[in-house]
Coordinates of C-alpha atoms in Angstrom, one line a residue:
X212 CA -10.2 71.3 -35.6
X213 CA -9.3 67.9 -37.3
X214 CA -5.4 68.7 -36.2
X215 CA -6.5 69.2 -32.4
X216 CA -8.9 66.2 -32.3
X217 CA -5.8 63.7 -34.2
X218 CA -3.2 65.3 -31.5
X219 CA -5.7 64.2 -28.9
X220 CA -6.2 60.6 -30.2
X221 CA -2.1 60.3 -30.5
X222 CA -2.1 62.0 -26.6
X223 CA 0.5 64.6 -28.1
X224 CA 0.7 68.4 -28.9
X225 CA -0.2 69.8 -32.1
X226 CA 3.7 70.6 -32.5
X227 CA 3.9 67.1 -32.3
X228 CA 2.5 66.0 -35.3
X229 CA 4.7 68.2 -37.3
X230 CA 7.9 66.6 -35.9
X231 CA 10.5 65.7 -38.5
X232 CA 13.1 64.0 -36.5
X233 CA 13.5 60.5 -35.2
X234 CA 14.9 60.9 -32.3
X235 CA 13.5 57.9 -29.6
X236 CA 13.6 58.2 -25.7
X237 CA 13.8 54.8 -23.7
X238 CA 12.1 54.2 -20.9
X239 CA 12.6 51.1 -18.2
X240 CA 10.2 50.2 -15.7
X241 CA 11.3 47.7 -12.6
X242 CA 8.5 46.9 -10.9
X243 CA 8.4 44.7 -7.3
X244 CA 6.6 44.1 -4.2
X245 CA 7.9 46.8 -2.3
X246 CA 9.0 49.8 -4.9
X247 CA 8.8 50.5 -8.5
X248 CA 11.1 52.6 -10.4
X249 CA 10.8 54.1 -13.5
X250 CA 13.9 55.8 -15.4
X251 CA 14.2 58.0 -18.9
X252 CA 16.8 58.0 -20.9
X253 CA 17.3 60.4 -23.6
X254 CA 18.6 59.3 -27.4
X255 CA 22.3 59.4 -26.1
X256 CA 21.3 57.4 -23.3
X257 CA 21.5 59.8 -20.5
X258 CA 19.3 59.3 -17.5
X259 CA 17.0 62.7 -17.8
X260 CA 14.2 61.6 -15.2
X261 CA 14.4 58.3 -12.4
X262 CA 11.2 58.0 -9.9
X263 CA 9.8 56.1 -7.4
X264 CA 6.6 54.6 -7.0
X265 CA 4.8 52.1 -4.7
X266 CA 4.7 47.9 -5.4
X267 CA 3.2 47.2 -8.2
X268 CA 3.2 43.1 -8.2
X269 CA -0.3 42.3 -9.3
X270 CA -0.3 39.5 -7.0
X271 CA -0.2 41.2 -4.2
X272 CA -1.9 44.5 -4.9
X273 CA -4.4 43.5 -8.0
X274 CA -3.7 44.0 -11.4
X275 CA -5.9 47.3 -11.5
X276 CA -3.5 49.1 -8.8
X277 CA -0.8 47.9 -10.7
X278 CA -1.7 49.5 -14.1
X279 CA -2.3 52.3 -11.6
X280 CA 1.0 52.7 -10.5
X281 CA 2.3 52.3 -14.0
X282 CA 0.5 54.7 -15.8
X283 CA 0.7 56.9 -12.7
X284 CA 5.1 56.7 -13.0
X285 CA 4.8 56.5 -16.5
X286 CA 3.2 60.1 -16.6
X287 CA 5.4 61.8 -14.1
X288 CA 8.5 60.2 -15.9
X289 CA 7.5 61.3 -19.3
X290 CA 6.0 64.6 -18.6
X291 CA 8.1 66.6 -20.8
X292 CA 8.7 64.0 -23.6
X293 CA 5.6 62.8 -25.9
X294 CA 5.1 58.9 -25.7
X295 CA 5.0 58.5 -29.3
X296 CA 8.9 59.1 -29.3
X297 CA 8.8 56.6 -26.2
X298 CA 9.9 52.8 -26.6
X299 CA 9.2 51.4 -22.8
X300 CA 10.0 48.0 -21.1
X301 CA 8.5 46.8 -18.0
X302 CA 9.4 44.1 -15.9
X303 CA 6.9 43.6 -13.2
X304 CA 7.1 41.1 -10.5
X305 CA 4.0 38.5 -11.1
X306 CA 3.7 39.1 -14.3
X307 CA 4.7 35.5 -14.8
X308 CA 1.5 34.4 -13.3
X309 CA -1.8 34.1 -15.7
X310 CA -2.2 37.3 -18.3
X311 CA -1.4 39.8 -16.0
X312 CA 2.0 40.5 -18.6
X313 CA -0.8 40.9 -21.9
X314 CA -3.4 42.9 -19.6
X315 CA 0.0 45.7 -18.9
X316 CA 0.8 45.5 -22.4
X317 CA -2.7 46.3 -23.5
X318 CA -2.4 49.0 -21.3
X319 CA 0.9 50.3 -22.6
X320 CA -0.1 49.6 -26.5
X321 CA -3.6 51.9 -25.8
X322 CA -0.7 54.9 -24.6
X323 CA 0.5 55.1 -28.0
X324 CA 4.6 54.5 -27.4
X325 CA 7.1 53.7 -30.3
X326 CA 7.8 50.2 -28.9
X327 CA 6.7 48.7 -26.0
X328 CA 6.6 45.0 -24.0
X329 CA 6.2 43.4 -20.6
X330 CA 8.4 40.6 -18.8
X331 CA 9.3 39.7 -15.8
X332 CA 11.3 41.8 -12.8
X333 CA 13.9 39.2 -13.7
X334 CA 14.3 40.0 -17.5
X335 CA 15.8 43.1 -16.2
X336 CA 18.6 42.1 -13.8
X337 CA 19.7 38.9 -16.7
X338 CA 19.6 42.1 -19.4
X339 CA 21.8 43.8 -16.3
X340 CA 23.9 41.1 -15.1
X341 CA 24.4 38.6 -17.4
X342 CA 23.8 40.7 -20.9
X343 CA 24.2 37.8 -23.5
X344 CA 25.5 35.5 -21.3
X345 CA 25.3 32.4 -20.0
X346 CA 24.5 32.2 -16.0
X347 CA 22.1 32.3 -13.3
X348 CA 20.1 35.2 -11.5
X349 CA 18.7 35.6 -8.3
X350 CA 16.4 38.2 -6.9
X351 CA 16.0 38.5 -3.4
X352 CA 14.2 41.0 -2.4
X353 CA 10.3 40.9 -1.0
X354 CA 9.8 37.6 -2.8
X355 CA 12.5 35.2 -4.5
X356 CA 13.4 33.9 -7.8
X357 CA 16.4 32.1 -9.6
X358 CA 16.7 32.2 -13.4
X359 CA 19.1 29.7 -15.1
X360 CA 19.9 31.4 -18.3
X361 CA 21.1 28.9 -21.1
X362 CA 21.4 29.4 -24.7
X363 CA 19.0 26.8 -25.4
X364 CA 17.0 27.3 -22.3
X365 CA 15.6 29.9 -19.2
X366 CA 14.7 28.1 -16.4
X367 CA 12.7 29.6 -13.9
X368 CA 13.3 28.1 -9.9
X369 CA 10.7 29.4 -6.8
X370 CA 9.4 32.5 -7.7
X371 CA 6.0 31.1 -7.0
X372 CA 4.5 33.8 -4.8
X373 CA 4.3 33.8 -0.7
X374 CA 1.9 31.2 -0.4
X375 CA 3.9 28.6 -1.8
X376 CA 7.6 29.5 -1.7
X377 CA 9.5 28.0 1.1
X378 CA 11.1 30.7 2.2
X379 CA 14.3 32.9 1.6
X380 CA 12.4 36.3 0.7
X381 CA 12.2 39.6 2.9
X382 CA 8.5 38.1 3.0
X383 CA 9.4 35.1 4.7
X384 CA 12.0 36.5 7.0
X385 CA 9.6 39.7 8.1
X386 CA 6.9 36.9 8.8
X387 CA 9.0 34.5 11.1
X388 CA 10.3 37.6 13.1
X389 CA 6.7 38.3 13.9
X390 CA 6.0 35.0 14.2
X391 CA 9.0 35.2 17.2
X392 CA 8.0 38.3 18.6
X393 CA 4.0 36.8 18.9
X394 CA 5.8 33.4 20.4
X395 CA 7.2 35.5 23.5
X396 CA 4.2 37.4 24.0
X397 CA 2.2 34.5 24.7
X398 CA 4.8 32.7 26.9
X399 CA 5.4 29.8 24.0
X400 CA 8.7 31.3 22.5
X401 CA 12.5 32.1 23.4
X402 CA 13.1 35.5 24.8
X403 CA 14.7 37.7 21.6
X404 CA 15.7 41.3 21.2
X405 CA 13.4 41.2 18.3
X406 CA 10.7 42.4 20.8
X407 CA 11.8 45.6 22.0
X408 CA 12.1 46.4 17.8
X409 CA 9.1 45.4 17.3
X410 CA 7.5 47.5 20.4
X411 CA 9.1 50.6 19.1
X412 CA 8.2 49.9 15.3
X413 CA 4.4 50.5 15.9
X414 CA 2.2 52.1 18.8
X415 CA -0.1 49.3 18.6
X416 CA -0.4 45.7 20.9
X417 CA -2.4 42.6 20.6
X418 CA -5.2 42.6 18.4
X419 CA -4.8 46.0 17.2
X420 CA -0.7 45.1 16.0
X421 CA -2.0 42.4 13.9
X422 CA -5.1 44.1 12.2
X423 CA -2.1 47.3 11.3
X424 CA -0.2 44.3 9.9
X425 CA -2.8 42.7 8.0
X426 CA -3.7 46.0 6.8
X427 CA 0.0 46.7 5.7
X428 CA 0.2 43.7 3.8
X429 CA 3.1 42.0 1.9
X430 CA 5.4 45.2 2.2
X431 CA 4.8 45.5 5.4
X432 CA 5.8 42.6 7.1
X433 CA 8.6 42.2 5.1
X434 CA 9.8 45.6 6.1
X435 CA 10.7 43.8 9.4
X436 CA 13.2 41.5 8.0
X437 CA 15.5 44.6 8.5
X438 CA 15.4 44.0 12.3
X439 CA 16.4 40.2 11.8
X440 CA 19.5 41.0 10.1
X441 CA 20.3 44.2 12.3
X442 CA 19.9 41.9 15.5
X443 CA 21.8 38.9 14.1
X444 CA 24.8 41.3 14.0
X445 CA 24.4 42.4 17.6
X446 CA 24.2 38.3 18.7
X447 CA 20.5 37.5 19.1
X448 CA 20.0 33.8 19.4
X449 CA 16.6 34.2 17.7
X450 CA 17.1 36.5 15.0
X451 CA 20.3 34.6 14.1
X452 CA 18.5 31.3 13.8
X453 CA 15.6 33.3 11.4
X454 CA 18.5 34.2 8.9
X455 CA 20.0 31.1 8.7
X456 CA 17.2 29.1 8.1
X457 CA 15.8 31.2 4.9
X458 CA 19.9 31.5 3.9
X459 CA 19.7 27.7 3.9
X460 CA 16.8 27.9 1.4
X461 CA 18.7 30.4 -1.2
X462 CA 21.8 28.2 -0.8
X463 CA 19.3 25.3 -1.9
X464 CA 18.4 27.2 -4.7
X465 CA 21.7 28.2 -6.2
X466 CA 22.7 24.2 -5.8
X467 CA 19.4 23.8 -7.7
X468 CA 20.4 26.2 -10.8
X469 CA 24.1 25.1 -10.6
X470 CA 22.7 21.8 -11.4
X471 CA 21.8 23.0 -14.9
X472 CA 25.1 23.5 -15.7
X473 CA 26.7 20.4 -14.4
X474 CA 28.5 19.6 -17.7
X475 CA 30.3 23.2 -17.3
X476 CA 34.3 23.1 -16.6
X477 CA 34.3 27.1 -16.0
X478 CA 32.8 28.8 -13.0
X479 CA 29.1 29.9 -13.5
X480 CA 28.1 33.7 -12.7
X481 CA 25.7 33.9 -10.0
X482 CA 23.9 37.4 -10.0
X483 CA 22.1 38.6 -6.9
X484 CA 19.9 41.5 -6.7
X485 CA 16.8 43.1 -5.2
X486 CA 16.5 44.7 -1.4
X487 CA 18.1 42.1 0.7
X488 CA 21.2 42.3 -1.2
X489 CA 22.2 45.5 0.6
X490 CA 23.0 43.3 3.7
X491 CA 26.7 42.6 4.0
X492 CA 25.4 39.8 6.5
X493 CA 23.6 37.8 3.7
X494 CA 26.6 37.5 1.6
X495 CA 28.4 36.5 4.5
X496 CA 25.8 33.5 5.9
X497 CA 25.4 32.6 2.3
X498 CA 29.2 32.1 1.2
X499 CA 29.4 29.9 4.6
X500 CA 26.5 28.0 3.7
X501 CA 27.0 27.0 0.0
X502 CA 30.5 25.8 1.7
X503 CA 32.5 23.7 -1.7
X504 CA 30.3 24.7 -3.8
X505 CA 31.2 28.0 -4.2
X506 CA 34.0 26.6 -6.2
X507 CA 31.7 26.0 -9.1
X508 CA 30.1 29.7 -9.4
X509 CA 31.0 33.1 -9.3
X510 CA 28.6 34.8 -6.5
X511 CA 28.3 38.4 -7.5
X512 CA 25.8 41.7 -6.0
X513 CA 24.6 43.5 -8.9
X514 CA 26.5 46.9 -8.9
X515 CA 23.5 48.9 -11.0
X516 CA 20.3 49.4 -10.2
X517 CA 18.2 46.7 -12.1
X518 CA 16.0 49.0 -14.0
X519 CA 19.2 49.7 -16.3
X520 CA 18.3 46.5 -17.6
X521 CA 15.0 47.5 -18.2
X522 CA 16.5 50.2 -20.2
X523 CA 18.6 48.1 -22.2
X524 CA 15.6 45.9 -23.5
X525 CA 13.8 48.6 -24.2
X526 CA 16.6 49.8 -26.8
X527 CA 16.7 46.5 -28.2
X528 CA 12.7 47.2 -28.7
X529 CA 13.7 49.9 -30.9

């Protein structure tokens, strides 16, 4: 009776206790505003389970969804492995912001894993893209955010949420395409192909449209920065002018974080990641608009998934 009610406290199985071996799994969590993936490695490092799950940015959804999710991934990903031979990293977008980084550690700790801690989304893609070097990251997916990364220093640039950001993010681009395609419907706005995508996206119109996308939220609307780029590429006057206003705001931001580095003779990495990477557009605008000062960095798309980096801090835990 003692044996069942210990294995219960531990959350593992009674052959669990009697385990002789060491042997740790690793578990990395990347967590943004529009998807969260979770992926287990066994001891040798093999990926054995990789799932998706929702958003999980406590800004946008509230920390309690967010341990939601979590727990929720962390259970489906760990289904056949106990969590005591778990060590997990988890770097959630937002988790910069007030103790929403010691509230999912709480969390975490109370599960009973090997070795476990919280950071920031962009912990994993430095751990991914820079390892122990020195350079600058970039995410750019429903929000954005630029890390200088320093020996003696991490810098954080933007990264300050929707409300207060200038722009640059799938956010920000989703919300000025809506903000086009409600310009033309009330006669105050340039004609745009952005419309017709728009009209097809959703069987709603007027009032009805905006209480879906107020409903939808964050993820939502920056679901229709998709259409922006898709149109640039076909010409539209509009859609064009969207995209290189918020590339004119990353550009600014790279100039900011190569400033850090002014003293440097070599070229500084520049890693990008997150959703809006995948746009061969982006890179494009962006080169154009950084213009010379592309000579000082080395502008590279992360080639693995960021949550390998989660991984790799989670060994490190261990």
């Amino acid at each position: 009776e003692a044996l069942f009610r210990i294995a219960n406290i531990f959350r593992v199985s009674i052959v669990e206790l009697f385990r002789c071996d060491e042997a740790i799994y690793y578990l990395g969590i990347d967590g943004g505003g529009t998807k969260t993936e979770f992926a287990l490695s066994d001891p040798e490092g093999n990926i054995v389970c990789r799932i998706f799950m929702d958003g999980c940015n406590p800004n946008a959804v509230g920390i309690e969804q967010t341990k939601r999710i979590i727990e929720d991934g962390i259970i489906q990903a760990c289904k056949d492995v106990p969590l005591s031979s778990v060590a997990v990293y988890a770097g959630i977008a937002g988790c910069a912001t007030g103790s929403y980084a010691d509230e999912i550690k709480s969390m975490l700790k109370k599960m009973s894993f090997a070795a476990c801690d919280v950071g920031s989304d962009n912990n994993n893609l430095v751990a991914a893209g820079l390892g122990e070097s020195e350079g600058i990251t970039m995410i750019l997916g429903t929000g954005i955010c630029s890390y200088v990364v320093k020996k003696e220093e991490t810098k954080r640039i933007a990264g300050w949420g929707y409300l207060f950001d200038n722009g640059g993010g799938g956010f920000h681009i989703g919300r000025d395409a809506l903000n086009a395609y409600f310009s033309v419907c009330d006669g105050t706005g340039e004609q745009t192909s952005l419309v017709d995508r728009m009209n097809e996206s959703a069987d709603y119109s007027g009032s009805e449209f905006t209480k879906y996308l107020y409903n939808g939220g964050n993820k939502l609307v920056a679901s229709y920065a998709t259409y922006v780029f898709e149109e640039a590429e076909k010409g539209d006057r509009v859609s064009i002018s969207i995209l290189k206003k918020h590339v004119s705001e990353i550009a600014r931001l790279v100039r900011a974080s190569l400033s850090h580095f002014s003293s440097y003779d070599e070229k500084i990495p520049v890693i990008l990641g997150g959703g809006m990477t995948n746009q061969a557009l982006l890179m494009t605008y962006l080169l154009d608009e950084l213009g010379d000062d592309t000579k000082k960095c080395n502008i590279q798309i992360l080639d693995v998934p960021p949550v390998s980096g989660a991984l790799k801090l989670a060994k490190a835990l261990f």
